[in-house]
Short mmCIF file of C-alpha atoms in Angstrom, two decimals:
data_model
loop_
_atom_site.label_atom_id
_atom_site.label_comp_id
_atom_site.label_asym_id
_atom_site.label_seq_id
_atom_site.Cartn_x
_atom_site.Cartn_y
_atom_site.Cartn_z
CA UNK A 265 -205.56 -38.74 30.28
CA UNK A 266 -208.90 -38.43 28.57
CA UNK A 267 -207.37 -36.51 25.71
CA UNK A 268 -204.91 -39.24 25.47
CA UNK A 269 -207.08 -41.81 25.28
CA UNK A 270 -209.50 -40.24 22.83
CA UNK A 271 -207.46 -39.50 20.71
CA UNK A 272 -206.45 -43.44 20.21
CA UNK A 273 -209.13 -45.51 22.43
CA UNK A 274 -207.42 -48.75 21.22
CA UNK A 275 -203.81 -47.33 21.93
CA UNK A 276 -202.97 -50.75 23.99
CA UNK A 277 -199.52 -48.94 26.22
CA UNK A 278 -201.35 -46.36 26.61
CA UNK A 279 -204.46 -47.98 28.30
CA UNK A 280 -202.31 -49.74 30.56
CA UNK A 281 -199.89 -46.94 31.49
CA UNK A 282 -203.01 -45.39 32.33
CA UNK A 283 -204.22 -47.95 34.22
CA UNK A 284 -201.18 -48.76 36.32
CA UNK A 285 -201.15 -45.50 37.23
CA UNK A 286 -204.73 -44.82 38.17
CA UNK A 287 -204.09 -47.82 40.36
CA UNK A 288 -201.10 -46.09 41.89
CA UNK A 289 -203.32 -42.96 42.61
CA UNK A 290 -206.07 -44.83 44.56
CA UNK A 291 -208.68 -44.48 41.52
CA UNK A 292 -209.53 -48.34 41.73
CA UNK A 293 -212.64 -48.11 39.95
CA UNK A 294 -211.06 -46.61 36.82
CA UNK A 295 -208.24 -48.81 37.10
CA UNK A 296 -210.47 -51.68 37.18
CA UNK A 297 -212.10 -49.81 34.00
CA UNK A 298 -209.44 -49.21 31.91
CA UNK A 299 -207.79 -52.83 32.58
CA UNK A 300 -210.58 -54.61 31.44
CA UNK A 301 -210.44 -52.28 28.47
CA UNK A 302 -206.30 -53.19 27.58
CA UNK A 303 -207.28 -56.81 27.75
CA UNK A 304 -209.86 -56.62 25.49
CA UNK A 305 -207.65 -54.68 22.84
CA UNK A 306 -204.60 -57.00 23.79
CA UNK A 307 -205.37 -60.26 25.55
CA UNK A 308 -201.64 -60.67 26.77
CA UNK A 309 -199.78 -61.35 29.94
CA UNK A 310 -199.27 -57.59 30.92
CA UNK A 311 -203.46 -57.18 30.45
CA UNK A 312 -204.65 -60.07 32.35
CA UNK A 313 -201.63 -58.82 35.22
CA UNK A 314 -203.07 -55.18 35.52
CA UNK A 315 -206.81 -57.08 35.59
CA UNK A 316 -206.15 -59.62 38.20
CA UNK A 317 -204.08 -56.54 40.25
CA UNK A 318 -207.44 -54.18 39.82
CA UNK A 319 -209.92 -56.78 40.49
CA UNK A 320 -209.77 -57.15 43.99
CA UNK A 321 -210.19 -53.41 44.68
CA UNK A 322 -213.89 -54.07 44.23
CA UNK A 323 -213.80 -55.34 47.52
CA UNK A 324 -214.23 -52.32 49.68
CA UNK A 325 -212.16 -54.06 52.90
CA UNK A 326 -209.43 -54.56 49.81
CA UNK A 327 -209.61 -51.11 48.82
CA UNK A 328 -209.42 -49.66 52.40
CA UNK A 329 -206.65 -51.37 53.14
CA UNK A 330 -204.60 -50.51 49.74
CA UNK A 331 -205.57 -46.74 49.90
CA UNK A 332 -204.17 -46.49 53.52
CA UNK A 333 -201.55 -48.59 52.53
CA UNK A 334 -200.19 -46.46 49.34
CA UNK A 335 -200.07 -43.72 51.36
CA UNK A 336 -197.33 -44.94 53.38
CA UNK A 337 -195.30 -45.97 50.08
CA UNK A 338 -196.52 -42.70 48.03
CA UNK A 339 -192.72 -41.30 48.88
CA UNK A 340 -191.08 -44.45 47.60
CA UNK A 341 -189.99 -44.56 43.67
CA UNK A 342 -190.94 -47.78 41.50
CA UNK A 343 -194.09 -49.69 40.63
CA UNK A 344 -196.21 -49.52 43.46
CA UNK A 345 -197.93 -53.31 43.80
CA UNK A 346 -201.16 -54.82 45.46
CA UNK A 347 -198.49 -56.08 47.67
CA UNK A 348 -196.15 -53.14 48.28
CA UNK A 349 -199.09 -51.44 50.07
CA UNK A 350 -200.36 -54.26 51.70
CA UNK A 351 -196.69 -54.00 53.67
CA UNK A 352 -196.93 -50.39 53.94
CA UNK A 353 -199.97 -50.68 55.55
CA UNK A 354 -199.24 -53.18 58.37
CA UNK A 355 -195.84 -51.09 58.88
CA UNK A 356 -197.15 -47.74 59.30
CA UNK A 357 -200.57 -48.71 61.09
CA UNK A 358 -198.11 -50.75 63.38
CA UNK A 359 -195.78 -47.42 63.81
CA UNK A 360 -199.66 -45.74 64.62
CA UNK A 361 -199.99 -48.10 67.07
CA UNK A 362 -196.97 -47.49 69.18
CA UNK A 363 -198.64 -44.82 71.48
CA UNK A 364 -201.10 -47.32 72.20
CA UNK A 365 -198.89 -48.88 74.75
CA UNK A 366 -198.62 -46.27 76.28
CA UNK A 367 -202.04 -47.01 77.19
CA UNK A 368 -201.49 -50.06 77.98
CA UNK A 369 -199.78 -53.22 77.01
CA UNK A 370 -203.35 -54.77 75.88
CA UNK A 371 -204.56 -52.37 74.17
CA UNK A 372 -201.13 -51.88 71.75
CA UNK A 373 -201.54 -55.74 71.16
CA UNK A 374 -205.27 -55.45 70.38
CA UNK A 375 -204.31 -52.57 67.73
CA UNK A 376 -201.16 -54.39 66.33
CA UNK A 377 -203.28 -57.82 66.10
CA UNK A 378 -206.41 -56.12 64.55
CA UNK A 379 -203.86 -54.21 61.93
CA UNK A 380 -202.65 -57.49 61.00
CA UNK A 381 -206.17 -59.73 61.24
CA UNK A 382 -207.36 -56.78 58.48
CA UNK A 383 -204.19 -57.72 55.96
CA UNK A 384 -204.91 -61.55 56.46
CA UNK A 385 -208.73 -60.94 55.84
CA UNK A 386 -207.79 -58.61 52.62
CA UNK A 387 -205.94 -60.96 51.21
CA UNK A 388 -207.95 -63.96 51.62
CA UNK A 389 -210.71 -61.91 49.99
CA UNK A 390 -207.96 -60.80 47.17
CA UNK A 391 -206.93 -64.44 46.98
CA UNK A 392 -210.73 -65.18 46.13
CA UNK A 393 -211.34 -63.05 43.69
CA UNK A 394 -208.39 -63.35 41.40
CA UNK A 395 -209.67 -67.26 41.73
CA UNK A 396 -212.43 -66.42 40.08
CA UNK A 397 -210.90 -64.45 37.18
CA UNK A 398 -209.23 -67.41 35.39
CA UNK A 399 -207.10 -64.88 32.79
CA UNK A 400 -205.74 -67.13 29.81
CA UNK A 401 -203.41 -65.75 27.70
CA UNK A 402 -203.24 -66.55 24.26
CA UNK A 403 -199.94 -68.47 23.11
CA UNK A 404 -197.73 -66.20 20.51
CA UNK A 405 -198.33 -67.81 17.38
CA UNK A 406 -194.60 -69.28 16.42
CA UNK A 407 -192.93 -67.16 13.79
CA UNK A 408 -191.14 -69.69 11.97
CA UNK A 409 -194.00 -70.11 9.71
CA UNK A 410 -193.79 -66.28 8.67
CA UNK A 411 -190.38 -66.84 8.01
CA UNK A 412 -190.27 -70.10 6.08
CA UNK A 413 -191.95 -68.37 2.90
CA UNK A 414 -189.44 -68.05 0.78
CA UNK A 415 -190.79 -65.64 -1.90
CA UNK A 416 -190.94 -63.19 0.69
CA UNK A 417 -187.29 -63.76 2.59
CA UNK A 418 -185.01 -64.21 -0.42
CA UNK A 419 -185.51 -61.18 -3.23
CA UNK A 420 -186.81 -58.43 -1.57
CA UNK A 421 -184.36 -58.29 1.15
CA UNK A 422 -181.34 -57.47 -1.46
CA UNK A 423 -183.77 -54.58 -3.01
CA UNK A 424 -184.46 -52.96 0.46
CA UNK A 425 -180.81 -52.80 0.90
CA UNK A 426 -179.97 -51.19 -1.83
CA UNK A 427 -182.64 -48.91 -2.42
CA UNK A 428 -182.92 -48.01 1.59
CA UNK A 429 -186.68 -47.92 1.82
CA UNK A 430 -187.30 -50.44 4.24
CA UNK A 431 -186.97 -48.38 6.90
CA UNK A 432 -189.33 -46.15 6.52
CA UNK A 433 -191.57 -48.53 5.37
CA UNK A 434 -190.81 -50.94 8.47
CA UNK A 435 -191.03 -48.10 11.11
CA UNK A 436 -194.34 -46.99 9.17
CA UNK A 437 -196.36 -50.82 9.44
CA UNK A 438 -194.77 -50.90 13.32
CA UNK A 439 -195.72 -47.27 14.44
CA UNK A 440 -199.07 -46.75 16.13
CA UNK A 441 -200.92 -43.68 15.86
CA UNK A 442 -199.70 -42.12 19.52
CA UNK A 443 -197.04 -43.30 21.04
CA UNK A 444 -197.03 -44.24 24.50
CA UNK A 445 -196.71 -41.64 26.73
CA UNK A 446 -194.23 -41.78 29.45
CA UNK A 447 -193.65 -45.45 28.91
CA UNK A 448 -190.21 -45.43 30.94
CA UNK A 449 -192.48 -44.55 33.86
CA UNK A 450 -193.68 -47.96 33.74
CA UNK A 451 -190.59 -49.70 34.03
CA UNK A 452 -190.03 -51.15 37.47
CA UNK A 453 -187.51 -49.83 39.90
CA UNK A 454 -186.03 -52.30 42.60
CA UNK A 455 -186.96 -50.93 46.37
CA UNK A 456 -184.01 -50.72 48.47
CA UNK A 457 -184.81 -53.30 51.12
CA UNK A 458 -183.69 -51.01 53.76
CA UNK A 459 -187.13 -49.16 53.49
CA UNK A 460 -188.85 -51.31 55.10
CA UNK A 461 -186.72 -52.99 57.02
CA UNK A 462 -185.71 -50.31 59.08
CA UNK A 463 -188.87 -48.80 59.86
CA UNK A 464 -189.79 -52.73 61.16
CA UNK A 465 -186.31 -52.66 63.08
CA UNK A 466 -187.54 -49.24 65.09
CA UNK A 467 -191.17 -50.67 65.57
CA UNK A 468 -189.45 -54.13 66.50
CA UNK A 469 -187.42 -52.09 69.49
CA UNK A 470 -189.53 -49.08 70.46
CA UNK A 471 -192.91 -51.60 70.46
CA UNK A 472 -191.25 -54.58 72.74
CA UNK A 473 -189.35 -51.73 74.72
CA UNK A 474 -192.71 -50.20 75.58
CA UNK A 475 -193.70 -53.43 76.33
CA UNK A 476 -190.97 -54.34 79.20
CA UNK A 477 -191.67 -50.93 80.55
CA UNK A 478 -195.39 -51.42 81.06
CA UNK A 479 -195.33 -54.96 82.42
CA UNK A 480 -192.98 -53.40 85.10
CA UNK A 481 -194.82 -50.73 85.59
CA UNK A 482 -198.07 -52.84 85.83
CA UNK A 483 -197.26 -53.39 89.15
CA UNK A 484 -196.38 -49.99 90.55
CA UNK A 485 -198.03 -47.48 91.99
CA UNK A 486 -198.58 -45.07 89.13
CA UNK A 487 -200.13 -46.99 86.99
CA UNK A 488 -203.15 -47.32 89.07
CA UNK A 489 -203.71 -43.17 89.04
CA UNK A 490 -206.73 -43.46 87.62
CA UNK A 491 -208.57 -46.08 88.86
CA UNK A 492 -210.66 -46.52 91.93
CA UNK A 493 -208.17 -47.88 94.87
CA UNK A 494 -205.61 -46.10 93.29
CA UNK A 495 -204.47 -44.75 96.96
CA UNK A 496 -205.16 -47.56 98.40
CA UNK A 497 -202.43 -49.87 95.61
CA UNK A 498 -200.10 -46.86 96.75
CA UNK A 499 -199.71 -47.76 100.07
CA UNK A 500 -200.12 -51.26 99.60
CA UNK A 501 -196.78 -50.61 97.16
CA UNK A 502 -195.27 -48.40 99.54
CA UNK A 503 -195.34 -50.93 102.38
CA UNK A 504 -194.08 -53.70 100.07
CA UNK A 505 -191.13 -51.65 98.89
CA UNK A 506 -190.17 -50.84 103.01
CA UNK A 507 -189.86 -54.65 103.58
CA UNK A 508 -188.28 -55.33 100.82
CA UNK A 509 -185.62 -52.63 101.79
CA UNK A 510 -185.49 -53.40 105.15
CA UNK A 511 -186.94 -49.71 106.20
CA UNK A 512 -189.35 -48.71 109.17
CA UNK A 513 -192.87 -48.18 108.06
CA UNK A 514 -194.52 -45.32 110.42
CA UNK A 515 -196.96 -46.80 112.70
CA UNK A 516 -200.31 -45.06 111.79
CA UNK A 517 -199.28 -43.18 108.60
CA UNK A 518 -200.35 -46.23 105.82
CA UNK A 519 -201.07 -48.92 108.85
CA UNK A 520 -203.91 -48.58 110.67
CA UNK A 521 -202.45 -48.42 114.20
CA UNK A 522 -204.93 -50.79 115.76
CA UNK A 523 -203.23 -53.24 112.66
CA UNK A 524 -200.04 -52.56 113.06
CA UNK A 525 -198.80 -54.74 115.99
CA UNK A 526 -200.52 -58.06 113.96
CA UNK A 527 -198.82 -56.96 111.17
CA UNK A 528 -195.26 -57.20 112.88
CA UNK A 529 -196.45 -60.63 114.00
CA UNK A 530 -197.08 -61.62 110.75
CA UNK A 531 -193.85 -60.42 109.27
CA UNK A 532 -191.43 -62.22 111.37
CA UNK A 533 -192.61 -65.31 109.68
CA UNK A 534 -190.14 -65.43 107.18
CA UNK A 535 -192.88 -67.40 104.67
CA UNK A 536 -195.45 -64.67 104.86
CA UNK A 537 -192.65 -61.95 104.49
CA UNK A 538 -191.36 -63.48 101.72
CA UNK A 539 -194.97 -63.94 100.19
CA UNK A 540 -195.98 -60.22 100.87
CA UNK A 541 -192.57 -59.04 99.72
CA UNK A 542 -193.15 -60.47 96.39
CA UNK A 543 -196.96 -59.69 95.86
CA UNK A 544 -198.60 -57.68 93.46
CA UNK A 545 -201.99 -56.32 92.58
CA UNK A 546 -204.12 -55.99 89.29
CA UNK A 547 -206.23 -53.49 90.64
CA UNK A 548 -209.28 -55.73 91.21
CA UNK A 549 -210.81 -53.61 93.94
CA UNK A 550 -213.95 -54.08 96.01
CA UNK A 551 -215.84 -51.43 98.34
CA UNK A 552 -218.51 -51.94 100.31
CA UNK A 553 -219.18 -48.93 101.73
CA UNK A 554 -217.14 -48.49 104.58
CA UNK A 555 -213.90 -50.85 104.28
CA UNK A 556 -211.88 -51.47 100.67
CA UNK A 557 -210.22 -54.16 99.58
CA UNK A 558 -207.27 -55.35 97.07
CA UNK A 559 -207.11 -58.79 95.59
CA UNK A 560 -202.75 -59.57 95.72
CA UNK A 561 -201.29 -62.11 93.61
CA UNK A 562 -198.11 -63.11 92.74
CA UNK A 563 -195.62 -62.99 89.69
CA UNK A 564 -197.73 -65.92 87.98
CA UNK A 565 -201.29 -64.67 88.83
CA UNK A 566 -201.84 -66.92 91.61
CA UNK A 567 -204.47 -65.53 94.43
CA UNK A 568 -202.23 -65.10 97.67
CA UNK A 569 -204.53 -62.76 100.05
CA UNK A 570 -207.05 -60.39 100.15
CA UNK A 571 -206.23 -56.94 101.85
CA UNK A 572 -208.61 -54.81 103.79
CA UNK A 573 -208.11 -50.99 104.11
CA UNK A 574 -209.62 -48.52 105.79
CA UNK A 575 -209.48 -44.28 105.55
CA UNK A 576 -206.85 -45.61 102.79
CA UNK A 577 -205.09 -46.96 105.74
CA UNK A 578 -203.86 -51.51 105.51
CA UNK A 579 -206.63 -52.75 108.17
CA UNK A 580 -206.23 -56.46 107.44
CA UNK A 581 -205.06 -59.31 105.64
CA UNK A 582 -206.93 -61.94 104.71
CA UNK A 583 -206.02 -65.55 103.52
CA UNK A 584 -204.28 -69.15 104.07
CA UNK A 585 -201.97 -68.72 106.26
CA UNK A 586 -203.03 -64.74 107.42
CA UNK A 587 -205.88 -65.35 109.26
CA UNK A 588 -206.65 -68.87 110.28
CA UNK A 589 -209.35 -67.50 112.53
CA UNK A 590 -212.89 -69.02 112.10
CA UNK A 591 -214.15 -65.31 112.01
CA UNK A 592 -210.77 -64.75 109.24
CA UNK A 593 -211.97 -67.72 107.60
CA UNK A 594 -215.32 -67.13 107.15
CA UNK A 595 -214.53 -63.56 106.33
CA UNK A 596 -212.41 -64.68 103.53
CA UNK A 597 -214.66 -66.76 101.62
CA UNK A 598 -217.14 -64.02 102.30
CA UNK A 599 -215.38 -61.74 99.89
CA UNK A 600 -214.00 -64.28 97.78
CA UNK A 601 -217.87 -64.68 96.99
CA UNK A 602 -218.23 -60.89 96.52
CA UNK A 603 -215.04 -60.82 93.99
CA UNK A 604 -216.85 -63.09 92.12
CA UNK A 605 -220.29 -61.18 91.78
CA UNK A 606 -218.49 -57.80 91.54
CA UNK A 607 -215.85 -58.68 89.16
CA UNK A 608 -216.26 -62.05 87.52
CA UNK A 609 -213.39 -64.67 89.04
CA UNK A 610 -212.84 -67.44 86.83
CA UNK A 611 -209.89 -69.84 85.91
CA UNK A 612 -210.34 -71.68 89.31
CA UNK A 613 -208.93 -68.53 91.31
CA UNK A 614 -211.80 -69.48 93.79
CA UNK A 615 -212.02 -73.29 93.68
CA UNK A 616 -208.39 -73.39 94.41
CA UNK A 617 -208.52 -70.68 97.47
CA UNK A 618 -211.48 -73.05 98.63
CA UNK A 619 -209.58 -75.89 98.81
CA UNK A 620 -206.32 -73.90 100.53
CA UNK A 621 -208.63 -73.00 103.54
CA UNK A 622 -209.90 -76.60 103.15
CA UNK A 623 -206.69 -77.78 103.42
CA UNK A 624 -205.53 -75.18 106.18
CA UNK A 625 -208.21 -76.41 108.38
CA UNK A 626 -207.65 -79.82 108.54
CA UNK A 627 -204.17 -79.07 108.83
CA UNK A 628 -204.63 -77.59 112.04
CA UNK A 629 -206.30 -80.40 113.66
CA UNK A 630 -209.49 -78.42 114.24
CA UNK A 631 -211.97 -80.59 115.53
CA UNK A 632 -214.49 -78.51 114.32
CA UNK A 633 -213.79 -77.52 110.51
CA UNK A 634 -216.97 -75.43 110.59
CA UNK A 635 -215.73 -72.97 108.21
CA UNK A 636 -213.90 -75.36 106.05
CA UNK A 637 -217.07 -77.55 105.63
CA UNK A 638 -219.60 -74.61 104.62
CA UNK A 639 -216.96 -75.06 101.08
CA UNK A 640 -218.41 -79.04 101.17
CA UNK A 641 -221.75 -79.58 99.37
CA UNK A 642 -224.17 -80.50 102.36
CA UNK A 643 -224.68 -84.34 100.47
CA UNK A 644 -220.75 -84.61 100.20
CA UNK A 645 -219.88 -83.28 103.94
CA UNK A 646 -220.59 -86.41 105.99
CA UNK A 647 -218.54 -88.16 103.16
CA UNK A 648 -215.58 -86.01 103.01
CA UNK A 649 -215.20 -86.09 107.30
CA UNK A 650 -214.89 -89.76 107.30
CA UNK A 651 -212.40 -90.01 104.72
CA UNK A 652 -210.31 -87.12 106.41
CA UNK A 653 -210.57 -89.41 109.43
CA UNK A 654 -208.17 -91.87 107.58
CA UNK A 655 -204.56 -90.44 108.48
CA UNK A 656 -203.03 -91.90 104.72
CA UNK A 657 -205.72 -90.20 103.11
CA UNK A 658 -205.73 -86.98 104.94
CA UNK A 659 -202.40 -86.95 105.09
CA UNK A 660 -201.88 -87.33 100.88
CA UNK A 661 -205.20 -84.55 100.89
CA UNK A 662 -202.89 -82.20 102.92
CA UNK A 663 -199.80 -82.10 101.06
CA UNK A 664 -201.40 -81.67 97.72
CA UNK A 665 -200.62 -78.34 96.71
CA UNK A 666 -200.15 -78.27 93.05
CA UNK A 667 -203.06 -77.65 91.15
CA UNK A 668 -204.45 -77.89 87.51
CA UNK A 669 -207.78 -76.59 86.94
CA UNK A 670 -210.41 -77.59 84.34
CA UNK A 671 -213.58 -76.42 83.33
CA UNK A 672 -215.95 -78.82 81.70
CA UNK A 673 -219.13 -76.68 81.78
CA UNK A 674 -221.31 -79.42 84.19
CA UNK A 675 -218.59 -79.49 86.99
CA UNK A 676 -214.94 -78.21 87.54
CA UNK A 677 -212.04 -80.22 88.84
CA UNK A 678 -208.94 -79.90 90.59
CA UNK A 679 -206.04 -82.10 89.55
CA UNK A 680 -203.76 -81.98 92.80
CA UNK A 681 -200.30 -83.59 93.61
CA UNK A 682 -197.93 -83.10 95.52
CA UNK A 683 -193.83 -82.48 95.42
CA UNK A 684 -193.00 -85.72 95.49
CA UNK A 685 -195.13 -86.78 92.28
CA UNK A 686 -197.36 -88.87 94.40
CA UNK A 687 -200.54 -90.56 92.79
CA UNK A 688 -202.85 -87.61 92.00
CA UNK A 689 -206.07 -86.52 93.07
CA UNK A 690 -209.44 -85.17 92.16
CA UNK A 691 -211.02 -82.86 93.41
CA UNK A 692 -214.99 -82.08 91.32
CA UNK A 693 -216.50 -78.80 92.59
CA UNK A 694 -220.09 -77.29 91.60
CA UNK A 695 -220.60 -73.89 92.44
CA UNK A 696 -217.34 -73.27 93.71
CA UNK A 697 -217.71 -75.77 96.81
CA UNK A 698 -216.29 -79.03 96.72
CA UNK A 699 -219.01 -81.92 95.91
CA UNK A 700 -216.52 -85.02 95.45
CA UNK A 701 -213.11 -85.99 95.88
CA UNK A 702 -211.19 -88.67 94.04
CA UNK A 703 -207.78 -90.85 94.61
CA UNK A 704 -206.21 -94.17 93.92
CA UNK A 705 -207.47 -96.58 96.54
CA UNK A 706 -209.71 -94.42 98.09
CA UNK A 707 -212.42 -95.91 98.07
CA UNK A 708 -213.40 -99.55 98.06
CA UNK A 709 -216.37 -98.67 95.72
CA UNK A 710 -215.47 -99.94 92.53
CA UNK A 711 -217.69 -97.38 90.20
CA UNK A 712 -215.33 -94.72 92.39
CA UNK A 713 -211.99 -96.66 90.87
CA UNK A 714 -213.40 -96.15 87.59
CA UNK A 715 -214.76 -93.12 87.68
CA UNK A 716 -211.35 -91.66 88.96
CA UNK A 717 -209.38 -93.03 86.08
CA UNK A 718 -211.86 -91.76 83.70
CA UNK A 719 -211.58 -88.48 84.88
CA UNK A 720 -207.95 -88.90 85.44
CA UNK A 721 -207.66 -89.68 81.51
CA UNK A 722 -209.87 -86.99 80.57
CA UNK A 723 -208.01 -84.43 82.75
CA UNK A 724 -204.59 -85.21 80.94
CA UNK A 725 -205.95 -85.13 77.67
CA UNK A 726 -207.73 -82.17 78.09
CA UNK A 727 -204.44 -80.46 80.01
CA UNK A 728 -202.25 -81.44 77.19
CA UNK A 729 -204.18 -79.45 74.58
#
């Protein structure tokens, strides 16, 4: 290439065949170089194309991305474009990325998005700096004016005729010096389409395949191999699987035997059954020493009951419903508490398990609401008793189970209605225990009216977005 160009540094086709293909190879600098250097010999269209294609590479995220990129096309035939490898590289970096779900669903998004976040961010910065290179090309001046001069068009035409000089003469004023070298290596081939598209079609079906596989298998026993409480989600899974095909689970083999008869009582409730049939667990695990403990939710992420183990062994359940026990109770929001230091519950998981046992208590027609009221702020307690002691209000309290949780930094609220799509109410919590509740008529206190419908407002606006 260097003997080319010295021979004829000016040689225009030759520049830019160069530079095209420098570009193809990855040498971005002395594409950049040699562009700049056809579109000062020729300011044309095909110049100021090969500088704005070469100028981004200057950019070393732009250049990254186009070198890994090109080698994923390298195979393919044709003019290999800014653009071209920009699509190679998302498709093969995405084909990469495939055994990441084996890992895990998370991390094979992570990859894909971050593959993807790196093309948009290229581009952007590609977009920028061709904005910057405003490339003008000259107009062609028009050639009737050459043409119009008569003492040139009408005599000498009949003598180059007859004589037959005018070709050599024409071919001699139109030849350069060197030819261009390879110039049907330039010409641009058409891509079949099928390139890509079936390489996107196989990442499109072995990617989302993966996908289904893993969010199944989120939720069985093998996935949790190598985590602490892996044993312990085993035989939480292997219980769950016997009731949901109706087989005998051996008394002392995954039940602790002193366990085991409460268990049976719990199961023949057909609601708990059907809630522990169709429970799962992330793996959030908690050990203190000498008993272990699983966090089970449901399909939708929703907390449904702690479980205690001990010697890997199901020791007991705890939660609305499980253990309604002042001792269970207390015991519950005990390691709610310890979730939250060990692992870091947010999204309301613990505000709305607060309010379940609040709920479950007064329910009950427990006089005494001990345990429920140690989830009251002391200033709100008194408060919260005597409205409870209002059957309409208690009553509307109890059967509001739907909840919608939002997080405003200063407090956090509940949004609860029930079935029947009753009149809402508030609930505003501080430190995970409930410090004020709010409903329509609830109180005669007019600044409590108004507060509750600006909350109310606030709640649905922020819920909608």
């Amino acid at each position: 290439m260097q003997r080319a160009l010295g021979l004829d540094p000016n040689h225009t086709e030759n520049v830019r065949n160069f530079a095209q293909w420098s570009f193809e190879d990855g040498h971005f600098k002395m594409a950049r170089d040699l562009s700049e250097r056809a579109l000062k010999t020729k300011h044309d269209a095909e110049s100021a194309r090969l500088v704005r294609q070469a100028a981004p590479t200057s950019n070393w995220l732009v250049a990254m991305v186009l070198r890994i990129g090109l080698l994923f096309i390298a195979p393919f035939k044709g003019r290999k474009t800014a653009a071209k490898m920009m699509l190679g590289f998302v498709l093969g970096l995405w084909i990469l990325c495939i055994p990441l779900f084996f890992i895990s669903n998370l991390v094979g998004i992570i990859g894909v998005t971050v593959v993807l976040a790196l093309v948009v961010v290229a581009g952007l910065i590609s977009n920028g700096i061709r904005a910057k290179r405003q490339l003008g090309v000259e107009a062609p001046k028009a050639p009737v004016k050459q043409v119009a001069k008569p003492v040139i068009q009408v005599p000498p035409a009949k003598k180059v005729t007859e004589t037959k000089p005018s070709k050599q003469i024409t071919r001699e004023q139109n030849r350069e010096v060197n030819p261009p070298l390879a110039k049907k290596a330039t010409q641009p081939t058409k891509i079949n389409p099928k390139i890509f598209i079936v390489p996107a079609i196989i990442l499109a079906v072995v990617g989302f395949g993966l996908m289904e596989d893993n969010s199944a298998d989120d939720y069985d026993s093998y996935s949790y191999n190598d985590m602490s409480g892996a044993e312990e989600a085993d035989h939480f899974f292997t219980i769950r699987n016997s009731l949901e095909n109706e087989e005998d689970i051996a008394q002392g083999d995954i039940i602790d035997e002193s366990f085991y008869p409460v268990f049976e009582k719990l199961m023949s409730q057909p609601k708990l059954k059907e809630q522990f049939s169709g429970a799962y667990t992330t793996g959030e695990y908690l050990d203190d020493g000498e008993l272990q403990y699983l966090k089970i939710e449901d399909y939708s992420g929703n907390l449904l009951f702690l479980t205690e183990f001990k010697d890997y062994k199901l020791h007991g359940i705890y939660g609305t419903g499980w253990n309604d026990t002042e001792a269970g109770k207390a015991r519950y929001t005990e390691l709610l508490q310890a979730f939250d230091e060990e692992l870091g519950i947010s999204d309301g998981v613990l505000e709305e398990a607060h309010m379940k046992l609040i709920q479950a208590s007064f329910a009950s027609n427990d006089n005494n609401h001990a345990a429920a009221l140690t989830m009251v702020g002391e200033d709100f307690q008194d408060t919260f008793t005597d409205m409870m002691n209002d059957d309409a209000v208690k009553n509307q309290f109890i059967a509001s189970t739907n909840f919608v949780f939002i997080d405003d930094s200063d407090y956090q609220y509940l949004k609860m209605t029930d079935n029947n799509d009753g009149e809402p109410l508030i609930a505003q919590f501080e430190d995970k225990n409930l410090v004020y509740m709010y409903g329509a008529d609830w109180s005669e206190d007019d600044e409590d009216q108004a507060r509750y419908e600006e909350i109310l407002s606030d709640l649905d606006w922020e819920d909608s977005l």
